[in-house]
mmCIF file with all atom_site columns, N, CA and C in Angstrom:
data_model
loop_
_atom_site.group_PDB
_atom_site.id
_atom_site.type_symbol
_atom_site.label_atom_id
_atom_site.label_alt_id
_atom_site.label_comp_id
_atom_site.label_asym_id
_atom_site.label_entity_id
_atom_site.label_seq_id
_atom_site.pdbx_PDB_ins_code
_atom_site.Cartn_x
_atom_site.Cartn_y
_atom_site.Cartn_z
_atom_site.occupancy
_atom_site.B_iso_or_equiv
_atom_site.pdbx_formal_charge
_atom_site.auth_seq_id
_atom_site.auth_comp_id
_atom_site.auth_asym_id
_atom_site.auth_atom_id
_atom_site.pdbx_PDB_model_num
ATOM 1   N N  . UNK A 1 1  ? -5.839  8.949   4.977  1.00 53.00 ? 1  UNK A N  1
ATOM 2   C CA . UNK A 1 1  ? -6.975  9.369   5.650  1.00 53.00 ? 1  UNK A CA 1
ATOM 3   C C  . UNK A 1 1  ? -8.269  8.769   5.160  1.00 53.00 ? 1  UNK A C  1
ATOM 4   N N  . UNK A 1 2  ? -9.223  9.643   5.062  1.00 61.00 ? 2  UNK A N  1
ATOM 5   C CA . UNK A 1 2  ? -10.581 9.199   4.760  1.00 61.00 ? 2  UNK A CA 1
ATOM 6   C C  . UNK A 1 2  ? -10.730 8.664   3.346  1.00 61.00 ? 2  UNK A C  1
ATOM 7   N N  . UNK A 1 3  ? -9.863  9.060   2.423  1.00 69.00 ? 3  UNK A N  1
ATOM 8   C CA . UNK A 1 3  ? -9.980  8.535   1.054  1.00 69.00 ? 3  UNK A CA 1
ATOM 9   C C  . UNK A 1 3  ? -9.760  7.027   1.033  1.00 69.00 ? 3  UNK A C  1
ATOM 10  N N  . UNK A 1 4  ? -9.084  6.498   2.044  1.00 71.00 ? 4  UNK A N  1
ATOM 11  C CA . UNK A 1 4  ? -8.867  5.054   2.108  1.00 71.00 ? 4  UNK A CA 1
ATOM 12  C C  . UNK A 1 4  ? -10.126 4.304   2.531  1.00 71.00 ? 4  UNK A C  1
ATOM 13  N N  . UNK A 1 5  ? -11.182 5.043   2.851  1.00 74.00 ? 5  UNK A N  1
ATOM 14  C CA . UNK A 1 5  ? -12.441 4.426   3.245  1.00 74.00 ? 5  UNK A CA 1
ATOM 15  C C  . UNK A 1 5  ? -13.476 4.458   2.128  1.00 74.00 ? 5  UNK A C  1
ATOM 16  N N  . UNK A 1 6  ? -13.183 5.193   1.039  1.00 82.00 ? 6  UNK A N  1
ATOM 17  C CA . UNK A 1 6  ? -14.147 5.416   -0.035 1.00 82.00 ? 6  UNK A CA 1
ATOM 18  C C  . UNK A 1 6  ? -13.622 4.797   -1.332 1.00 82.00 ? 6  UNK A C  1
ATOM 19  N N  . UNK A 1 7  ? -14.478 4.053   -2.029 1.00 84.00 ? 7  UNK A N  1
ATOM 20  C CA . UNK A 1 7  ? -14.092 3.477   -3.321 1.00 84.00 ? 7  UNK A CA 1
ATOM 21  C C  . UNK A 1 7  ? -14.023 4.556   -4.381 1.00 84.00 ? 7  UNK A C  1
ATOM 22  N N  . UNK A 1 8  ? -13.157 4.457   -5.369 1.00 85.00 ? 8  UNK A N  1
ATOM 23  C CA . UNK A 1 8  ? -12.346 3.287   -5.710 1.00 85.00 ? 8  UNK A CA 1
ATOM 24  C C  . UNK A 1 8  ? -11.028 3.196   -4.946 1.00 85.00 ? 8  UNK A C  1
ATOM 25  N N  . UNK A 1 9  ? -10.609 4.254   -4.264 1.00 82.00 ? 9  UNK A N  1
ATOM 26  C CA . UNK A 1 9  ? -9.315  4.224   -3.579 1.00 82.00 ? 9  UNK A CA 1
ATOM 27  C C  . UNK A 1 9  ? -9.268  3.122   -2.523 1.00 82.00 ? 9  UNK A C  1
ATOM 28  N N  . UNK A 1 10 ? -10.354 2.912   -1.806 1.00 81.00 ? 10 UNK A N  1
ATOM 29  C CA . UNK A 1 10 ? -10.388 1.895   -0.753 1.00 81.00 ? 10 UNK A CA 1
ATOM 30  C C  . UNK A 1 10 ? -10.137 0.492   -1.293 1.00 81.00 ? 10 UNK A C  1
ATOM 31  N N  . UNK A 1 11 ? -10.471 0.260   -2.540 1.00 84.00 ? 11 UNK A N  1
ATOM 32  C CA . UNK A 1 11 ? -10.312 -1.076  -3.131 1.00 84.00 ? 11 UNK A CA 1
ATOM 33  C C  . UNK A 1 11 ? -8.923  -1.310  -3.717 1.00 84.00 ? 11 UNK A C  1
ATOM 34  N N  . UNK A 1 12 ? -8.138  -0.269  -3.907 1.00 85.00 ? 12 UNK A N  1
ATOM 35  C CA . UNK A 1 12 ? -6.843  -0.399  -4.583 1.00 85.00 ? 12 UNK A CA 1
ATOM 36  C C  . UNK A 1 12 ? -5.894  -1.407  -3.935 1.00 85.00 ? 12 UNK A C  1
ATOM 37  N N  . UNK A 1 13 ? -5.775  -1.472  -2.605 1.00 84.00 ? 13 UNK A N  1
ATOM 38  C CA . UNK A 1 13 ? -4.869  -2.471  -2.028 1.00 84.00 ? 13 UNK A CA 1
ATOM 39  C C  . UNK A 1 13 ? -5.237  -3.912  -2.380 1.00 84.00 ? 13 UNK A C  1
ATOM 40  N N  . UNK A 1 14 ? -6.493  -4.155  -2.702 1.00 84.00 ? 14 UNK A N  1
ATOM 41  C CA . UNK A 1 14 ? -6.931  -5.507  -3.041 1.00 84.00 ? 14 UNK A CA 1
ATOM 42  C C  . UNK A 1 14 ? -6.726  -5.841  -4.514 1.00 84.00 ? 14 UNK A C  1
ATOM 43  N N  . UNK A 1 15 ? -6.295  -4.887  -5.313 1.00 89.00 ? 15 UNK A N  1
ATOM 44  C CA . UNK A 1 15 ? -6.081  -5.114  -6.733 1.00 89.00 ? 15 UNK A CA 1
ATOM 45  C C  . UNK A 1 15 ? -4.806  -5.921  -6.995 1.00 89.00 ? 15 UNK A C  1
ATOM 46  N N  . UNK A 1 16 ? -3.879  -5.938  -6.053 1.00 86.00 ? 16 UNK A N  1
ATOM 47  C CA . UNK A 1 16 ? -2.616  -6.649  -6.266 1.00 86.00 ? 16 UNK A CA 1
ATOM 48  C C  . UNK A 1 16 ? -2.778  -8.118  -5.901 1.00 86.00 ? 16 UNK A C  1
ATOM 49  N N  . UNK A 1 17 ? -1.942  -8.943  -6.484 1.00 85.00 ? 17 UNK A N  1
ATOM 50  C CA . UNK A 1 17 ? -1.998  -10.378 -6.208 1.00 85.00 ? 17 UNK A CA 1
ATOM 51  C C  . UNK A 1 17 ? -1.582  -10.706 -4.781 1.00 85.00 ? 17 UNK A C  1
ATOM 52  N N  . UNK A 1 18 ? -1.918  -11.902 -4.335 1.00 80.00 ? 18 UNK A N  1
ATOM 53  C CA . UNK A 1 18 ? -1.632  -12.323 -2.963 1.00 80.00 ? 18 UNK A CA 1
ATOM 54  C C  . UNK A 1 18 ? -0.145  -12.410 -2.676 1.00 80.00 ? 18 UNK A C  1
ATOM 55  N N  . UNK A 1 19 ? 0.675   -12.567 -3.679 1.00 81.00 ? 19 UNK A N  1
ATOM 56  C CA . UNK A 1 19 ? 2.115   -12.663 -3.455 1.00 81.00 ? 19 UNK A CA 1
ATOM 57  C C  . UNK A 1 19 ? 2.824   -11.319 -3.441 1.00 81.00 ? 19 UNK A C  1
ATOM 58  N N  . UNK A 1 20 ? 2.087   -10.239 -3.621 1.00 86.00 ? 20 UNK A N  1
ATOM 59  C CA . UNK A 1 20 ? 2.677   -8.906  -3.703 1.00 86.00 ? 20 UNK A CA 1
ATOM 60  C C  . UNK A 1 20 ? 2.662   -8.246  -2.319 1.00 86.00 ? 20 UNK A C  1
ATOM 61  N N  . UNK A 1 21 ? 3.835   -7.808  -1.840 1.00 87.00 ? 21 UNK A N  1
ATOM 62  C CA . UNK A 1 21 ? 3.868   -7.120  -0.546 1.00 87.00 ? 21 UNK A CA 1
ATOM 63  C C  . UNK A 1 21 ? 3.090   -5.801  -0.608 1.00 87.00 ? 21 UNK A C  1
ATOM 64  N N  . UNK A 1 22 ? 2.444   -5.441  0.507  1.00 88.00 ? 22 UNK A N  1
ATOM 65  C CA . UNK A 1 22 ? 1.696   -4.181  0.587  1.00 88.00 ? 22 UNK A CA 1
ATOM 66  C C  . UNK A 1 22 ? 2.167   -3.411  1.812  1.00 88.00 ? 22 UNK A C  1
ATOM 67  N N  . UNK A 1 23 ? 2.254   -2.093  1.672  1.00 89.00 ? 23 UNK A N  1
ATOM 68  C CA . UNK A 1 23 ? 2.647   -1.222  2.773  1.00 89.00 ? 23 UNK A CA 1
ATOM 69  C C  . UNK A 1 23 ? 1.552   -0.177  2.960  1.00 89.00 ? 23 UNK A C  1
ATOM 70  N N  . UNK A 1 24 ? 1.099   -0.028  4.187  1.00 89.00 ? 24 UNK A N  1
ATOM 71  C CA . UNK A 1 24 ? 0.142   1.019   4.535  1.00 89.00 ? 24 UNK A CA 1
ATOM 72  C C  . UNK A 1 24 ? 0.817   1.963   5.510  1.00 89.00 ? 24 UNK A C  1
ATOM 73  N N  . UNK A 1 25 ? 0.933   3.226   5.116  1.00 91.00 ? 25 UNK A N  1
ATOM 74  C CA . UNK A 1 25 ? 1.439   4.273   6.000  1.00 91.00 ? 25 UNK A CA 1
ATOM 75  C C  . UNK A 1 25 ? 0.237   5.159   6.310  1.00 91.00 ? 25 UNK A C  1
ATOM 76  N N  . UNK A 1 26 ? -0.222  5.106   7.549  1.00 90.00 ? 26 UNK A N  1
ATOM 77  C CA . UNK A 1 26 ? -1.457  5.798   7.919  1.00 90.00 ? 26 UNK A CA 1
ATOM 78  C C  . UNK A 1 26 ? -1.529  5.891   9.438  1.00 90.00 ? 26 UNK A C  1
ATOM 79  N N  . UNK A 1 27 ? -2.401  6.745   9.927  1.00 91.00 ? 27 UNK A N  1
ATOM 80  C CA . UNK A 1 27 ? -2.565  6.878   11.381 1.00 91.00 ? 27 UNK A CA 1
ATOM 81  C C  . UNK A 1 27 ? -3.327  5.715   11.990 1.00 91.00 ? 27 UNK A C  1
ATOM 82  N N  . UNK A 1 28 ? -4.059  4.974   11.170 1.00 87.00 ? 28 UNK A N  1
ATOM 83  C CA . UNK A 1 28 ? -4.834  3.845   11.686 1.00 87.00 ? 28 UNK A CA 1
ATOM 84  C C  . UNK A 1 28 ? -4.989  2.793   10.597 1.00 87.00 ? 28 UNK A C  1
ATOM 85  N N  . UNK A 1 29 ? -5.242  1.570   11.021 1.00 85.00 ? 29 UNK A N  1
ATOM 86  C CA . UNK A 1 29 ? -5.519  0.498   10.074 1.00 85.00 ? 29 UNK A CA 1
ATOM 87  C C  . UNK A 1 29 ? -6.866  0.743   9.413  1.00 85.00 ? 29 UNK A C  1
ATOM 88  N N  . UNK A 1 30 ? -6.916  0.579   8.110  1.00 82.00 ? 30 UNK A N  1
ATOM 89  C CA . UNK A 1 30 ? -8.163  0.761   7.363  1.00 82.00 ? 30 UNK A CA 1
ATOM 90  C C  . UNK A 1 30 ? -8.269  -0.310  6.281  1.00 82.00 ? 30 UNK A C  1
ATOM 91  N N  . UNK A 1 31 ? -9.455  -0.436  5.735  1.00 78.00 ? 31 UNK A N  1
ATOM 92  C CA . UNK A 1 31 ? -9.695  -1.332  4.603  1.00 78.00 ? 31 UNK A CA 1
ATOM 93  C C  . UNK A 1 31 ? -9.301  -2.767  4.896  1.00 78.00 ? 31 UNK A C  1
ATOM 94  N N  . UNK A 1 32 ? -8.749  -3.429  3.896  1.00 78.00 ? 32 UNK A N  1
ATOM 95  C CA . UNK A 1 32 ? -8.376  -4.832  4.060  1.00 78.00 ? 32 UNK A CA 1
ATOM 96  C C  . UNK A 1 32 ? -7.243  -4.997  5.058  1.00 78.00 ? 32 UNK A C  1
ATOM 97  N N  . UNK A 1 33 ? -6.465  -3.959  5.304  1.00 77.00 ? 33 UNK A N  1
ATOM 98  C CA . UNK A 1 33 ? -5.430  -4.035  6.333  1.00 77.00 ? 33 UNK A CA 1
ATOM 99  C C  . UNK A 1 33 ? -6.083  -4.208  7.704  1.00 77.00 ? 33 UNK A C  1
ATOM 100 N N  . UNK A 1 34 ? -7.179  -3.511  7.940  1.00 74.00 ? 34 UNK A N  1
ATOM 101 C CA . UNK A 1 34 ? -7.897  -3.636  9.214  1.00 74.00 ? 34 UNK A CA 1
ATOM 102 C C  . UNK A 1 34 ? -8.567  -5.005  9.316  1.00 74.00 ? 34 UNK A C  1
ATOM 103 N N  . UNK A 1 35 ? -9.161  -5.453  8.219  1.00 72.00 ? 35 UNK A N  1
ATOM 104 C CA . UNK A 1 35 ? -9.820  -6.774  8.232  1.00 72.00 ? 35 UNK A CA 1
ATOM 105 C C  . UNK A 1 35 ? -8.813  -7.887  8.457  1.00 72.00 ? 35 UNK A C  1
ATOM 106 N N  . UNK A 1 36 ? -7.611  -7.706  7.922  1.00 65.00 ? 36 UNK A N  1
ATOM 107 C CA . UNK A 1 36 ? -6.577  -8.736  8.009  1.00 65.00 ? 36 UNK A CA 1
ATOM 108 C C  . UNK A 1 36 ? -5.598  -8.457  9.149  1.00 65.00 ? 36 UNK A C  1
ATOM 109 N N  . UNK A 1 37 ? -5.994  -7.648  10.119 1.00 62.00 ? 37 UNK A N  1
ATOM 110 C CA . UNK A 1 37 ? -5.101  -7.207  11.188 1.00 62.00 ? 37 UNK A CA 1
ATOM 111 C C  . UNK A 1 37 ? -4.406  -8.364  11.885 1.00 62.00 ? 37 UNK A C  1
ATOM 112 N N  . UNK A 1 38 ? -5.093  -9.456  12.126 1.00 59.00 ? 38 UNK A N  1
ATOM 113 C CA . UNK A 1 38 ? -4.482  -10.596 12.814 1.00 59.00 ? 38 UNK A CA 1
ATOM 114 C C  . UNK A 1 38 ? -3.303  -11.146 12.025 1.00 59.00 ? 38 UNK A C  1
ATOM 115 N N  . UNK A 1 39 ? -3.380  -11.074 10.701 1.00 56.00 ? 39 UNK A N  1
ATOM 116 C CA . UNK A 1 39 ? -2.299  -11.624 9.891  1.00 56.00 ? 39 UNK A CA 1
ATOM 117 C C  . UNK A 1 39 ? -1.067  -10.724 9.906  1.00 56.00 ? 39 UNK A C  1
ATOM 118 N N  . UNK A 1 40 ? -1.210  -9.444  10.285 1.00 56.00 ? 40 UNK A N  1
ATOM 119 C CA . UNK A 1 40 ? -0.053  -8.557  10.363 1.00 56.00 ? 40 UNK A CA 1
ATOM 120 C C  . UNK A 1 40 ? 0.953   -9.083  11.384 1.00 56.00 ? 40 UNK A C  1
ATOM 121 N N  . UNK A 1 41 ? 0.462   -9.635  12.472 1.00 54.00 ? 41 UNK A N  1
ATOM 122 C CA . UNK A 1 41 ? 1.359   -10.134 13.512 1.00 54.00 ? 41 UNK A CA 1
ATOM 123 C C  . UNK A 1 41 ? 1.983   -11.476 13.132 1.00 54.00 ? 41 UNK A C  1
ATOM 124 N N  . UNK A 1 42 ? 1.480   -12.115 12.103 1.00 53.00 ? 42 UNK A N  1
ATOM 125 C CA . UNK A 1 42 ? 2.036   -13.405 11.680 1.00 53.00 ? 42 UNK A CA 1
ATOM 126 C C  . UNK A 1 42 ? 3.107   -13.245 10.605 1.00 53.00 ? 42 UNK A C  1
ATOM 127 N N  . UNK A 1 43 ? 3.451   -12.018 10.261 1.00 57.00 ? 43 UNK A N  1
ATOM 128 C CA . UNK A 1 43 ? 4.527   -11.787 9.311  1.00 57.00 ? 43 UNK A CA 1
ATOM 129 C C  . UNK A 1 43 ? 4.158   -12.070 7.869  1.00 57.00 ? 43 UNK A C  1
ATOM 130 N N  . UNK A 1 44 ? 2.928   -11.795 7.477  1.00 73.00 ? 44 UNK A N  1
ATOM 131 C CA . UNK A 1 44 ? 2.559   -12.031 6.089  1.00 73.00 ? 44 UNK A CA 1
ATOM 132 C C  . UNK A 1 44 ? 3.080   -10.903 5.204  1.00 73.00 ? 44 UNK A C  1
ATOM 133 N N  . UNK A 1 45 ? 2.500   -10.699 4.071  1.00 79.00 ? 45 UNK A N  1
ATOM 134 C CA . UNK A 1 45 ? 2.977   -9.734  3.076  1.00 79.00 ? 45 UNK A CA 1
ATOM 135 C C  . UNK A 1 45 ? 2.731   -8.288  3.454  1.00 79.00 ? 45 UNK A C  1
ATOM 136 N N  . UNK A 1 46 ? 1.871   -8.025  4.432  1.00 84.00 ? 46 UNK A N  1
ATOM 137 C CA . UNK A 1 46 ? 1.482   -6.658  4.769  1.00 84.00 ? 46 UNK A CA 1
ATOM 138 C C  . UNK A 1 46 ? 2.396   -6.029  5.814  1.00 84.00 ? 46 UNK A C  1
ATOM 139 N N  . UNK A 1 47 ? 2.666   -4.744  5.612  1.00 86.00 ? 47 UNK A N  1
ATOM 140 C CA . UNK A 1 47 ? 3.412   -3.947  6.576  1.00 86.00 ? 47 UNK A CA 1
ATOM 141 C C  . UNK A 1 47 ? 2.575   -2.722  6.888  1.00 86.00 ? 47 UNK A C  1
ATOM 142 N N  . UNK A 1 48 ? 2.388   -2.457  8.167  1.00 88.00 ? 48 UNK A N  1
ATOM 143 C CA . UNK A 1 48 ? 1.651   -1.272  8.608  1.00 88.00 ? 48 UNK A CA 1
ATOM 144 C C  . UNK A 1 48 ? 2.594   -0.366  9.366  1.00 88.00 ? 48 UNK A C  1
ATOM 145 N N  . UNK A 1 49 ? 2.817   0.838   8.837  1.00 92.00 ? 49 UNK A N  1
ATOM 146 C CA . UNK A 1 49 ? 3.623   1.863   9.493  1.00 92.00 ? 49 UNK A CA 1
ATOM 147 C C  . UNK A 1 49 ? 2.656   2.910   10.030 1.00 92.00 ? 49 UNK A C  1
ATOM 148 N N  . UNK A 1 50 ? 2.468   2.904   11.340 1.00 93.00 ? 50 UNK A N  1
ATOM 149 C CA . UNK A 1 50 ? 1.504   3.821   11.952 1.00 93.00 ? 50 UNK A CA 1
ATOM 150 C C  . UNK A 1 50 ? 2.111   5.209   12.080 1.00 93.00 ? 50 UNK A C  1
ATOM 151 N N  . UNK A 1 51 ? 1.382   6.205   11.605 1.00 94.00 ? 51 UNK A N  1
ATOM 152 C CA . UNK A 1 51 ? 1.836   7.586   11.726 1.00 94.00 ? 51 UNK A CA 1
ATOM 153 C C  . UNK A 1 51 ? 1.489   8.393   10.490 1.00 94.00 ? 51 UNK A C  1
ATOM 154 N N  . UNK A 1 52 ? 2.059   9.589   10.449 1.00 94.00 ? 52 UNK A N  1
ATOM 155 C CA . UNK A 1 52 ? 1.833   10.482  9.316  1.00 94.00 ? 52 UNK A CA 1
ATOM 156 C C  . UNK A 1 52 ? 2.581   9.979   8.085  1.00 94.00 ? 52 UNK A C  1
ATOM 157 N N  . UNK A 1 53 ? 2.014   10.252  6.927  1.00 91.00 ? 53 UNK A N  1
ATOM 158 C CA . UNK A 1 53 ? 2.584   9.784   5.660  1.00 91.00 ? 53 UNK A CA 1
ATOM 159 C C  . UNK A 1 53 ? 4.000   10.316  5.451  1.00 91.00 ? 53 UNK A C  1
ATOM 160 N N  . UNK A 1 54 ? 4.215   11.608  5.683  1.00 91.00 ? 54 UNK A N  1
ATOM 161 C CA . UNK A 1 54 ? 5.545   12.189  5.456  1.00 91.00 ? 54 UNK A CA 1
ATOM 162 C C  . UNK A 1 54 ? 6.608   11.484  6.297  1.00 91.00 ? 54 UNK A C  1
ATOM 163 N N  . UNK A 1 55 ? 6.296   11.238  7.558  1.00 94.00 ? 55 UNK A N  1
ATOM 164 C CA . UNK A 1 55 ? 7.250   10.569  8.440  1.00 94.00 ? 55 UNK A CA 1
ATOM 165 C C  . UNK A 1 55 ? 7.489   9.125   7.981  1.00 94.00 ? 55 UNK A C  1
ATOM 166 N N  . UNK A 1 56 ? 6.430   8.437   7.601  1.00 95.00 ? 56 UNK A N  1
ATOM 167 C CA . UNK A 1 56 ? 6.560   7.053   7.149  1.00 95.00 ? 56 UNK A CA 1
ATOM 168 C C  . UNK A 1 56 ? 7.382   6.927   5.882  1.00 95.00 ? 56 UNK A C  1
ATOM 169 N N  . UNK A 1 57 ? 7.175   7.833   4.937  1.00 94.00 ? 57 UNK A N  1
ATOM 170 C CA . UNK A 1 57 ? 7.948   7.804   3.688  1.00 94.00 ? 57 UNK A CA 1
ATOM 171 C C  . UNK A 1 57 ? 9.412   8.135   3.977  1.00 94.00 ? 57 UNK A C  1
ATOM 172 N N  . UNK A 1 58 ? 9.653   9.101   4.866  1.00 95.00 ? 58 UNK A N  1
ATOM 173 C CA . UNK A 1 58 ? 11.032  9.436   5.230  1.00 95.00 ? 58 UNK A CA 1
ATOM 174 C C  . UNK A 1 58 ? 11.726  8.229   5.868  1.00 95.00 ? 58 UNK A C  1
ATOM 175 N N  . UNK A 1 59 ? 11.016  7.514   6.718  1.00 95.00 ? 59 UNK A N  1
ATOM 176 C CA . UNK A 1 59 ? 11.580  6.318   7.356  1.00 95.00 ? 59 UNK A CA 1
ATOM 177 C C  . UNK A 1 59 ? 11.888  5.247   6.309  1.00 95.00 ? 59 UNK A C  1
ATOM 178 N N  . UNK A 1 60 ? 10.979  5.047   5.371  1.00 94.00 ? 60 UNK A N  1
ATOM 179 C CA . UNK A 1 60 ? 11.187  4.067   4.306  1.00 94.00 ? 60 UNK A CA 1
ATOM 180 C C  . UNK A 1 60 ? 12.407  4.435   3.460  1.00 94.00 ? 60 UNK A C  1
ATOM 181 N N  . UNK A 1 61 ? 12.545  5.722   3.120  1.00 94.00 ? 61 UNK A N  1
ATOM 182 C CA . UNK A 1 61 ? 13.690  6.174   2.327  1.00 94.00 ? 61 UNK A CA 1
ATOM 183 C C  . UNK A 1 61 ? 14.994  5.992   3.094  1.00 94.00 ? 61 UNK A C  1
ATOM 184 N N  . UNK A 1 62 ? 14.961  6.246   4.399  1.00 94.00 ? 62 UNK A N  1
ATOM 185 C CA . UNK A 1 62 ? 16.167  6.048   5.211  1.00 94.00 ? 62 UNK A CA 1
ATOM 186 C C  . UNK A 1 62 ? 16.583  4.580   5.196  1.00 94.00 ? 62 UNK A C  1
ATOM 187 N N  . UNK A 1 63 ? 15.612  3.689   5.310  1.00 94.00 ? 63 UNK A N  1
ATOM 188 C CA . UNK A 1 63 ? 15.912  2.253   5.270  1.00 94.00 ? 63 UNK A CA 1
ATOM 189 C C  . UNK A 1 63 ? 16.432  1.823   3.896  1.00 94.00 ? 63 UNK A C  1
ATOM 190 N N  . UNK A 1 64 ? 15.971  2.501   2.844  1.00 93.00 ? 64 UNK A N  1
ATOM 191 C CA . UNK A 1 64 ? 16.376  2.143   1.481  1.00 93.00 ? 64 UNK A CA 1
ATOM 192 C C  . UNK A 1 64 ? 17.783  2.619   1.145  1.00 93.00 ? 64 UNK A C  1
ATOM 193 N N  . UNK A 1 65 ? 18.269  3.625   1.875  1.00 92.00 ? 65 UNK A N  1
ATOM 194 C CA . UNK A 1 65 ? 19.643  4.069   1.643  1.00 92.00 ? 65 UNK A CA 1
ATOM 195 C C  . UNK A 1 65 ? 19.770  5.556   1.413  1.00 92.00 ? 65 UNK A C  1
ATOM 196 N N  . UNK A 1 66 ? 21.007  6.000   1.472  1.00 89.00 ? 66 UNK A N  1
ATOM 197 C CA . UNK A 1 66 ? 21.325  7.418   1.390  1.00 89.00 ? 66 UNK A CA 1
ATOM 198 C C  . UNK A 1 66 ? 20.821  8.067   0.102  1.00 89.00 ? 66 UNK A C  1
ATOM 199 N N  . UNK A 1 67 ? 20.932  7.360   -1.023 1.00 95.00 ? 67 UNK A N  1
ATOM 200 C CA . UNK A 1 67 ? 20.455  7.925   -2.292 1.00 95.00 ? 67 UNK A CA 1
ATOM 201 C C  . UNK A 1 67 ? 18.973  8.265   -2.222 1.00 95.00 ? 67 UNK A C  1
ATOM 202 N N  . UNK A 1 68 ? 18.204  7.394   -1.589 1.00 95.00 ? 68 UNK A N  1
ATOM 203 C CA . UNK A 1 68 ? 16.761  7.628   -1.466 1.00 95.00 ? 68 UNK A CA 1
ATOM 204 C C  . UNK A 1 68 ? 16.490  8.835   -0.580 1.00 95.00 ? 68 UNK A C  1
ATOM 205 N N  . UNK A 1 69 ? 17.238  8.963   0.514  1.00 93.00 ? 69 UNK A N  1
ATOM 206 C CA . UNK A 1 69 ? 17.063  10.110  1.405  1.00 93.00 ? 69 UNK A CA 1
ATOM 207 C C  . UNK A 1 69 ? 17.380  11.410  0.675  1.00 93.00 ? 69 UNK A C  1
ATOM 208 N N  . UNK A 1 70 ? 18.452  11.400  -0.105 1.00 94.00 ? 70 UNK A N  1
ATOM 209 C CA . UNK A 1 70 ? 18.839  12.590  -0.869 1.00 94.00 ? 70 UNK A CA 1
ATOM 210 C C  . UNK A 1 70 ? 17.782  12.940  -1.907 1.00 94.00 ? 70 UNK A C  1
ATOM 211 N N  . UNK A 1 71 ? 17.247  11.940  -2.582 1.00 95.00 ? 71 UNK A N  1
ATOM 212 C CA . UNK A 1 71 ? 16.207  12.172  -3.591 1.00 95.00 ? 71 UNK A CA 1
ATOM 213 C C  . UNK A 1 71 ? 14.958  12.757  -2.950 1.00 95.00 ? 71 UNK A C  1
ATOM 214 N N  . UNK A 1 72 ? 14.557  12.228  -1.801 1.00 94.00 ? 72 UNK A N  1
ATOM 215 C CA . UNK A 1 72 ? 13.382  12.755  -1.093 1.00 94.00 ? 72 UNK A CA 1
ATOM 216 C C  . UNK A 1 72 ? 13.613  14.194  -0.663 1.00 94.00 ? 72 UNK A C  1
ATOM 217 N N  . UNK A 1 73 ? 14.803  14.480  -0.161 1.00 93.00 ? 73 UNK A N  1
ATOM 218 C CA . UNK A 1 73 ? 15.145  15.843  0.249  1.00 93.00 ? 73 UNK A CA 1
ATOM 219 C C  . UNK A 1 73 ? 15.095  16.789  -0.949 1.00 93.00 ? 73 UNK A C  1
ATOM 220 N N  . UNK A 1 74 ? 15.600  16.336  -2.083 1.00 94.00 ? 74 UNK A N  1
ATOM 221 C CA . UNK A 1 74 ? 15.577  17.142  -3.303 1.00 94.00 ? 74 UNK A CA 1
ATOM 222 C C  . UNK A 1 74 ? 14.145  17.434  -3.753 1.00 94.00 ? 74 UNK A C  1
ATOM 223 N N  . UNK A 1 75 ? 13.291  16.439  -3.662 1.00 93.00 ? 75 UNK A N  1
ATOM 224 C CA . UNK A 1 75 ? 11.878  16.619  -4.034 1.00 93.00 ? 75 UNK A CA 1
ATOM 225 C C  . UNK A 1 75 ? 11.225  17.626  -3.091 1.00 93.00 ? 75 UNK A C  1
ATOM 226 N N  . UNK A 1 76 ? 11.469  17.498  -1.804 1.00 89.00 ? 76 UNK A N  1
ATOM 227 C CA . UNK A 1 76 ? 10.901  18.440  -0.830 1.00 89.00 ? 76 UNK A CA 1
ATOM 228 C C  . UNK A 1 76 ? 11.327  19.865  -1.127 1.00 89.00 ? 76 UNK A C  1
ATOM 229 N N  . UNK A 1 77 ? 12.603  20.045  -1.434 1.00 91.00 ? 77 UNK A N  1
ATOM 230 C CA . UNK A 1 77 ? 13.130  21.380  -1.733 1.00 91.00 ? 77 UNK A CA 1
ATOM 231 C C  . UNK A 1 77 ? 12.485  21.949  -2.994 1.00 91.00 ? 77 UNK A C  1
ATOM 232 N N  . UNK A 1 78 ? 12.283  21.122  -4.013 1.00 93.00 ? 78 UNK A N  1
ATOM 233 C CA . UNK A 1 78 ? 11.736  21.610  -5.274 1.00 93.00 ? 78 UNK A CA 1
ATOM 234 C C  . UNK A 1 78 ? 10.266  22.014  -5.144 1.00 93.00 ? 78 UNK A C  1
ATOM 235 N N  . UNK A 1 79 ? 9.519   21.344  -4.292 1.00 91.00 ? 79 UNK A N  1
ATOM 236 C CA . UNK A 1 79 ? 8.110   21.715  -4.138 1.00 91.00 ? 79 UNK A CA 1
ATOM 237 C C  . UNK A 1 79 ? 7.917   22.818  -3.115 1.00 91.00 ? 79 UNK A C  1
ATOM 238 N N  . UNK A 1 80 ? 8.947   23.093  -2.321 1.00 82.00 ? 80 UNK A N  1
ATOM 239 C CA . UNK A 1 80 ? 8.865   24.144  -1.314 1.00 82.00 ? 80 UNK A CA 1
ATOM 240 C C  . UNK A 1 80 ? 9.181   25.514  -1.898 1.00 82.00 ? 80 UNK A C  1
ATOM 241 N N  . UNK A 1 81 ? 9.761   25.527  -3.077 1.00 70.00 ? 81 UNK A N  1
ATOM 242 C CA . UNK A 1 81 ? 10.158  26.805  -3.700 1.00 70.00 ? 81 UNK A CA 1
ATOM 243 C C  . UNK A 1 81 ? 9.002   27.574  -4.249 1.00 70.00 ? 81 UNK A C  1
#
């Protein structure tokens, strides 16, 4: 959300080197992801998953494999208690 528009959090994606992949899970493009929007379609290092953070992380864990999904489910259960 809005914390991605305010420093120092807004600057964090730019702290990594150019060869490091970056993932933004958010409802909209912000920061350097928004400035570099044209490069997203060219298949560079950036990935933008549009939507809510919880849904995006769940999708990422599903892609990573069953162990990741189970770990995420376990974390959800432990914080829900």
